[in-house]
PDB file of C-alpha atoms in Angstrom:
ATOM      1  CA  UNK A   1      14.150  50.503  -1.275  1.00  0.00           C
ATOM      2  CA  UNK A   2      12.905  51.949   1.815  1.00  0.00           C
ATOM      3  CA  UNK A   3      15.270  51.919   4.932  1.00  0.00           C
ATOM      4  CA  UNK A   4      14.969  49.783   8.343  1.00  0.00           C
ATOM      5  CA  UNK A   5      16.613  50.723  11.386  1.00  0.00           C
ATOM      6  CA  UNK A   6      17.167  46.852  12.659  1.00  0.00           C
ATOM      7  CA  UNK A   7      17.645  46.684  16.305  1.00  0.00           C
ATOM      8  CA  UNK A   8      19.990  43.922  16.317  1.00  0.00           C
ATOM      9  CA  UNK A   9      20.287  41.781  19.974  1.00  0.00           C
ATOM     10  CA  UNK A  10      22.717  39.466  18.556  1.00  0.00           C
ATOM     11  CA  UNK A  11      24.643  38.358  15.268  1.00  0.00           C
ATOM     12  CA  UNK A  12      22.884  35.148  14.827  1.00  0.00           C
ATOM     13  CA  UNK A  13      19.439  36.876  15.043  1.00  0.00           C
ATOM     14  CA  UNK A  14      20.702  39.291  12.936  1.00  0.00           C
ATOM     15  CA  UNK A  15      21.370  36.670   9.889  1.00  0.00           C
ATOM     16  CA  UNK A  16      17.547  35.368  10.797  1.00  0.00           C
ATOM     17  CA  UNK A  17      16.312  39.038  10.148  1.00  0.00           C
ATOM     18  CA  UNK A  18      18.305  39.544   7.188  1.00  0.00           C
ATOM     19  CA  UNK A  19      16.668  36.524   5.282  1.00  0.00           C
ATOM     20  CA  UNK A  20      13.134  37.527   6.484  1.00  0.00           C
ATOM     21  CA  UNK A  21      13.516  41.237   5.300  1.00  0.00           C
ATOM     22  CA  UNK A  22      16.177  42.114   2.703  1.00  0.00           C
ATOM     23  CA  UNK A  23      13.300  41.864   0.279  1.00  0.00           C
ATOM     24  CA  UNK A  24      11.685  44.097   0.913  1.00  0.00           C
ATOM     25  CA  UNK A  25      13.749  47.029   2.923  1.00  0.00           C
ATOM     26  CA  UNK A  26      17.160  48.501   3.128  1.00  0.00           C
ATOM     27  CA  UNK A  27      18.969  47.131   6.420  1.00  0.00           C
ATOM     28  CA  UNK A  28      20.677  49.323   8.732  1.00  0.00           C
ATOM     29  CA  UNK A  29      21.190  46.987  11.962  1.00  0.00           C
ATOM     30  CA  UNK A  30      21.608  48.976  15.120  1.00  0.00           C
ATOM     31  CA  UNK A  31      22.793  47.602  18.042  1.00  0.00           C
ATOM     32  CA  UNK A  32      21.912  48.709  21.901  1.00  0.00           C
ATOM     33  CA  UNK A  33      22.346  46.205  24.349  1.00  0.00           C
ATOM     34  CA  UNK A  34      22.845  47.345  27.645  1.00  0.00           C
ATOM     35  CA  UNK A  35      20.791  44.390  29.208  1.00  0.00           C
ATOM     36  CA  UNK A  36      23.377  42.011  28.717  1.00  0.00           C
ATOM     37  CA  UNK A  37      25.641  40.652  31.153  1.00  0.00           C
ATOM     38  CA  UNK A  38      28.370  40.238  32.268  1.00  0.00           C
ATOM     39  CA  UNK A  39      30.447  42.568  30.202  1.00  0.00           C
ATOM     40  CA  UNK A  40      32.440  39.974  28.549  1.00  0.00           C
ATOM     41  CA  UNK A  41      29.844  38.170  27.283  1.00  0.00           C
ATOM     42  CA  UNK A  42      28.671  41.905  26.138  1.00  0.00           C
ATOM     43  CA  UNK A  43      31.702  42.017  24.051  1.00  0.00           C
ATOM     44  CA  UNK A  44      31.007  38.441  22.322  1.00  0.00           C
ATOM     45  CA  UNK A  45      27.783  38.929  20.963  1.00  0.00           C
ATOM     46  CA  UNK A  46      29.444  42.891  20.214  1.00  0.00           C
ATOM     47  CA  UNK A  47      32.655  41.445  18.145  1.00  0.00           C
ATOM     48  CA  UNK A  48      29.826  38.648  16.452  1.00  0.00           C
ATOM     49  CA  UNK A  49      27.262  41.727  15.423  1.00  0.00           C
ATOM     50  CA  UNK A  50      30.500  43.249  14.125  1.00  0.00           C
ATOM     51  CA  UNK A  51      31.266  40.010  11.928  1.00  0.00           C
ATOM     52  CA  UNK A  52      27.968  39.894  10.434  1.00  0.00           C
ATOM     53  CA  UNK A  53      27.778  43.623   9.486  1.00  0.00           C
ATOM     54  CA  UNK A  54      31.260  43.366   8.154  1.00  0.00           C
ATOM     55  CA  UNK A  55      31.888  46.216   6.214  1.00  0.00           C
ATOM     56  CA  UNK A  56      28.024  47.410   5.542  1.00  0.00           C
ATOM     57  CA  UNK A  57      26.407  50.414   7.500  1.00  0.00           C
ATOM     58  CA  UNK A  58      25.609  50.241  10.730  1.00  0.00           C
ATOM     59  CA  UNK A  59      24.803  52.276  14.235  1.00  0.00           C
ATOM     60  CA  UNK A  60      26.406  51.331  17.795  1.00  0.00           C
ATOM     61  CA  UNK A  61      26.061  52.088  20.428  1.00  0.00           C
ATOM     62  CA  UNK A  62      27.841  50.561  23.120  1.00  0.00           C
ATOM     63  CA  UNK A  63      26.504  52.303  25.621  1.00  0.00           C
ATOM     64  CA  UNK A  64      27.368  49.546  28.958  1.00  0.00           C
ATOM     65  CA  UNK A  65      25.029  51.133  31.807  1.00  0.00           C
ATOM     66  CA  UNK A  66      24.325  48.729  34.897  1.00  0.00           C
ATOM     67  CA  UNK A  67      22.349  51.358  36.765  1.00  0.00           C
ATOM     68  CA  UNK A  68      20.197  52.132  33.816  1.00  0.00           C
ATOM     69  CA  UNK A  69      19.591  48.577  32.589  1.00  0.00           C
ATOM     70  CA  UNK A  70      18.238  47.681  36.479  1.00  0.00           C
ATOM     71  CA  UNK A  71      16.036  51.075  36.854  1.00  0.00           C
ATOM     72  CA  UNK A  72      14.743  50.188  33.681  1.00  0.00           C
ATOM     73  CA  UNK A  73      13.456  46.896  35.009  1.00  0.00           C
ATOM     74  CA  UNK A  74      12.959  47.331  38.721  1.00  0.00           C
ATOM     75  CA  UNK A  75      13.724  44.161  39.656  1.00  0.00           C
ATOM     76  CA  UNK A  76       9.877  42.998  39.332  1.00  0.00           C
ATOM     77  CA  UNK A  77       8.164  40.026  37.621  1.00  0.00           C
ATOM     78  CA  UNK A  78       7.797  42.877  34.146  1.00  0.00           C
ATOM     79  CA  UNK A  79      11.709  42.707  33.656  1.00  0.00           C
ATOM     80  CA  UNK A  80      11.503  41.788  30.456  1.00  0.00           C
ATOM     81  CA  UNK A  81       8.642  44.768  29.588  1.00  0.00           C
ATOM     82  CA  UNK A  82      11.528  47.148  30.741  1.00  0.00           C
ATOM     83  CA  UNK A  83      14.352  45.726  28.624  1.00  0.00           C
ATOM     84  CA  UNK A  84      12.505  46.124  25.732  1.00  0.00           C
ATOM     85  CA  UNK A  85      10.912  49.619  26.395  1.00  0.00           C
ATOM     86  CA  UNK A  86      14.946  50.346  27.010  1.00  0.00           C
ATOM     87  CA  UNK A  87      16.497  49.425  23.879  1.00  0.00           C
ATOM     88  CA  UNK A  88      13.475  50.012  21.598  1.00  0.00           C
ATOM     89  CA  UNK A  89      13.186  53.745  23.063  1.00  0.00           C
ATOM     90  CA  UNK A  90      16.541  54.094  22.272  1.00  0.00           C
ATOM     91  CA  UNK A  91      16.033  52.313  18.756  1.00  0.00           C
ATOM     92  CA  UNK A  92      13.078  54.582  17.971  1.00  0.00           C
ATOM     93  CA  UNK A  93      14.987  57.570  19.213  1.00  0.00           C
ATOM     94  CA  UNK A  94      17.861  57.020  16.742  1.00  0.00           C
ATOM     95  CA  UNK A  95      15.478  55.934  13.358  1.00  0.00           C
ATOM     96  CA  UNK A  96      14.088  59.337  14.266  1.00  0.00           C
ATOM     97  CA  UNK A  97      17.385  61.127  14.612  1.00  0.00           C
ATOM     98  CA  UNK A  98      18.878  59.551  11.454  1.00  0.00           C
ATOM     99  CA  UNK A  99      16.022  60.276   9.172  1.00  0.00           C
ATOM    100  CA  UNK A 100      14.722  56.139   8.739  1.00  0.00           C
ATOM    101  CA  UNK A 101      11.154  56.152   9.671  1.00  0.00           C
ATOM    102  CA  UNK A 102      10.804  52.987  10.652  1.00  0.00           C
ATOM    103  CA  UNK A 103      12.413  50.458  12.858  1.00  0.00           C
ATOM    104  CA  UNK A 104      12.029  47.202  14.347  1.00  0.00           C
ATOM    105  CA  UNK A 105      14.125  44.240  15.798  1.00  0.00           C
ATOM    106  CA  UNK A 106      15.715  40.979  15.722  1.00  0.00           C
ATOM    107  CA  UNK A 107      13.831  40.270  19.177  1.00  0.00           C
ATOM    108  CA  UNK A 108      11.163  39.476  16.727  1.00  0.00           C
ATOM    109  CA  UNK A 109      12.805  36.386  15.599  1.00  0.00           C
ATOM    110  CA  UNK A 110      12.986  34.141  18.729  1.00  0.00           C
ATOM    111  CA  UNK A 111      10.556  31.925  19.944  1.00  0.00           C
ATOM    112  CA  UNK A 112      11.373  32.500  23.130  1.00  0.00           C
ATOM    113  CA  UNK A 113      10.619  36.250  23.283  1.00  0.00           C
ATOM    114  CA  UNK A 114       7.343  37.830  24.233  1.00  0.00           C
ATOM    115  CA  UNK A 115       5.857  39.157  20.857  1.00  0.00           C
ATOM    116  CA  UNK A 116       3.268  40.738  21.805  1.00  0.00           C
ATOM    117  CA  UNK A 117       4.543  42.628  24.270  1.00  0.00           C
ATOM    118  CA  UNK A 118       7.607  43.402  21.952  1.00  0.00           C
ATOM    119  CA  UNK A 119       5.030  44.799  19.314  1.00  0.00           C
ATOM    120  CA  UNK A 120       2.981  46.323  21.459  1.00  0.00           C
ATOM    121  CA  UNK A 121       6.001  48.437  23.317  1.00  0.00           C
ATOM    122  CA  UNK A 122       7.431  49.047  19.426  1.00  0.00           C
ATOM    123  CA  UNK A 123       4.335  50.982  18.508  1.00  0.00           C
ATOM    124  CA  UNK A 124       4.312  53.139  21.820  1.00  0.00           C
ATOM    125  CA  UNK A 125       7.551  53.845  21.570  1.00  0.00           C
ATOM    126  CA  UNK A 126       7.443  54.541  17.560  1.00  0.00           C
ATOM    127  CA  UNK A 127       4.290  56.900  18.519  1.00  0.00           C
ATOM    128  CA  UNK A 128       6.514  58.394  20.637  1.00  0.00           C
ATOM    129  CA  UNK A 129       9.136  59.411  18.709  1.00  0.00           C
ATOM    130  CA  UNK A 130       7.186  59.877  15.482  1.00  0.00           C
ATOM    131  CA  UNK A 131       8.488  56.661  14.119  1.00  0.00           C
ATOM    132  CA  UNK A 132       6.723  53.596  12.449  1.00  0.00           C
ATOM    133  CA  UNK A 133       7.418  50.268  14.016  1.00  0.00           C
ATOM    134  CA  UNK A 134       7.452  47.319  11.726  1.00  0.00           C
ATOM    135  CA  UNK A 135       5.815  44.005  13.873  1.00  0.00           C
ATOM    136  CA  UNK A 136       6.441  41.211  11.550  1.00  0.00           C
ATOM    137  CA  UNK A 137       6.496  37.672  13.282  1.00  0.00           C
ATOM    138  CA  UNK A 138       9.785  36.685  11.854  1.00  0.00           C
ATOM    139  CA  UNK A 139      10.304  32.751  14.188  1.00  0.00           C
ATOM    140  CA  UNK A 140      10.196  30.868  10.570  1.00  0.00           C
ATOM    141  CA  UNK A 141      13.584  31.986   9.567  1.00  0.00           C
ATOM    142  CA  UNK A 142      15.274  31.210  13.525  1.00  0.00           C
ATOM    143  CA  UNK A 143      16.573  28.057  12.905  1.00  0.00           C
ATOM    144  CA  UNK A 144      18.377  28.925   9.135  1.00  0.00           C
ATOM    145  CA  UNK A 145      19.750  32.175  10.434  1.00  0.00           C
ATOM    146  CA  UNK A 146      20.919  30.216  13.477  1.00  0.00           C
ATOM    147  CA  UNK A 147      22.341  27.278  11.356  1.00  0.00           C
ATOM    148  CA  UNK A 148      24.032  29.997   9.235  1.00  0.00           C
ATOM    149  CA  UNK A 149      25.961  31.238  12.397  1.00  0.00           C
ATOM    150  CA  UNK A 150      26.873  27.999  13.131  1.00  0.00           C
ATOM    151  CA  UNK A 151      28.107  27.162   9.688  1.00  0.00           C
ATOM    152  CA  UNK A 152      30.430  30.944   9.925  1.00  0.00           C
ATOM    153  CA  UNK A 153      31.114  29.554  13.480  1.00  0.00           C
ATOM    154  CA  UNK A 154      29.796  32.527  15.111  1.00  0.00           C
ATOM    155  CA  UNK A 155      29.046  32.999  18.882  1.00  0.00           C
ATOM    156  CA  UNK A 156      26.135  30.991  20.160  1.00  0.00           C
ATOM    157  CA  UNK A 157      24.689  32.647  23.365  1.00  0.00           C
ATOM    158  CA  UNK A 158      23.059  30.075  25.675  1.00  0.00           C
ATOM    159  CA  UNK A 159      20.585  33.179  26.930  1.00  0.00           C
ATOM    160  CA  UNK A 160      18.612  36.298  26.641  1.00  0.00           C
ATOM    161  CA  UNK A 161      21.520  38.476  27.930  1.00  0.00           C
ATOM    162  CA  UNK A 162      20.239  39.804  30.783  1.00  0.00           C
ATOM    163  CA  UNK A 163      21.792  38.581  34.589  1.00  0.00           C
ATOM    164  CA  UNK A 164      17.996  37.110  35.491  1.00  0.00           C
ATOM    165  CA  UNK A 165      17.986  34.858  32.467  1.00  0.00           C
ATOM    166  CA  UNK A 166      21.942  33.665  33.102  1.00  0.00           C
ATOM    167  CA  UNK A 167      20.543  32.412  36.282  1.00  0.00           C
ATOM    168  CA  UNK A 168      17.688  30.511  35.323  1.00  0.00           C
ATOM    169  CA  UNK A 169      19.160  28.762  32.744  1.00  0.00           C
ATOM    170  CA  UNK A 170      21.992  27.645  35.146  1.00  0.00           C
ATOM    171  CA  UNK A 171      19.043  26.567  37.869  1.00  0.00           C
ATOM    172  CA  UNK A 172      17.663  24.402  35.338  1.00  0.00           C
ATOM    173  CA  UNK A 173      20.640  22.465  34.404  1.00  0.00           C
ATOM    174  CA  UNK A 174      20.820  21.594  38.303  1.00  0.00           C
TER     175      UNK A 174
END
């Protein structure tokens, strides 16, 4: 079965990603977060990728870098464009340096991401570093995989991760 280097944003996206692509590929989940914030809630969805992965192989790298999480998105309106060129330069960087020639991520699964723009960075970056990227619209399986974290009672985030999103979820409950 041919190996996937999973970016992995989350443990209950993680579960979602698993059901769309065990089939079919050999998961290693990777995990690279430095976009989320604050630092404890980095450690939840941390300890909850840990709990999914349980004893099976996996790559982190908890790598917690304020000052290169905000270059990498320069404060502008294309935040989100540098969050994922972050962690999926870094993903493409280790498939490489591990030997797994291709790689994707469980960004793929939410339907409130930005999949084109996560594809179209994926590529780039796979180009880059001499890497396939794997852009498979994975939304149908959001909802078990979620329902599955719930049932394990596994950390629900509320948001993306990143200090922009924390605050415009909280201005909307106002």
């Amino acid at each position: 079965m041919k190996k996937l280097l999973l970016h992995t944003c989350c443990g209950p996206c993680l579960l979602s990603a698993q059901l769309a692509l065990r089939k079919k590929y050999h998961i290693i989940p990777f995990w690279y977060n430095p976009n989320i914030h604050p630092y404890r809630e980095f450690k939840r969805r941390l300890n909850a990728f840990k709990e999914v992965v349980g004893e099976n192989e996996s790559i982190i790298d908890n790598t917690y870098d304020l000052k290169l999480y905000f270059n990498a998105v320069e404060w502008g309106d294309n935040r989100c464009e540098g969050c994922y060129r972050l962690r999926l330069s870094r993903s493409a960087d280790i498939a490489r340096e591990v030997g797994i020639d291709l790689f994707t991520t469980t960004l793929l699964i939410s339907p409130y991401q930005d999949i084109s723009l996560i594809c179209d960075t994926g590529r780039e970056e796979g180009i880059r570093a001499g890497v396939g990227f794997l852009c498979q619209d994975m939304r149908e399986h959001y909802e078990e995989g979620h329902q599955m974290a719930r049932d394990m009672g596994l950390y629900m985030q509320g948001y993306c991760g990143c200090v922009f999103s924390e605050e415009e979820r909280y201005r909307k409950k106002k």
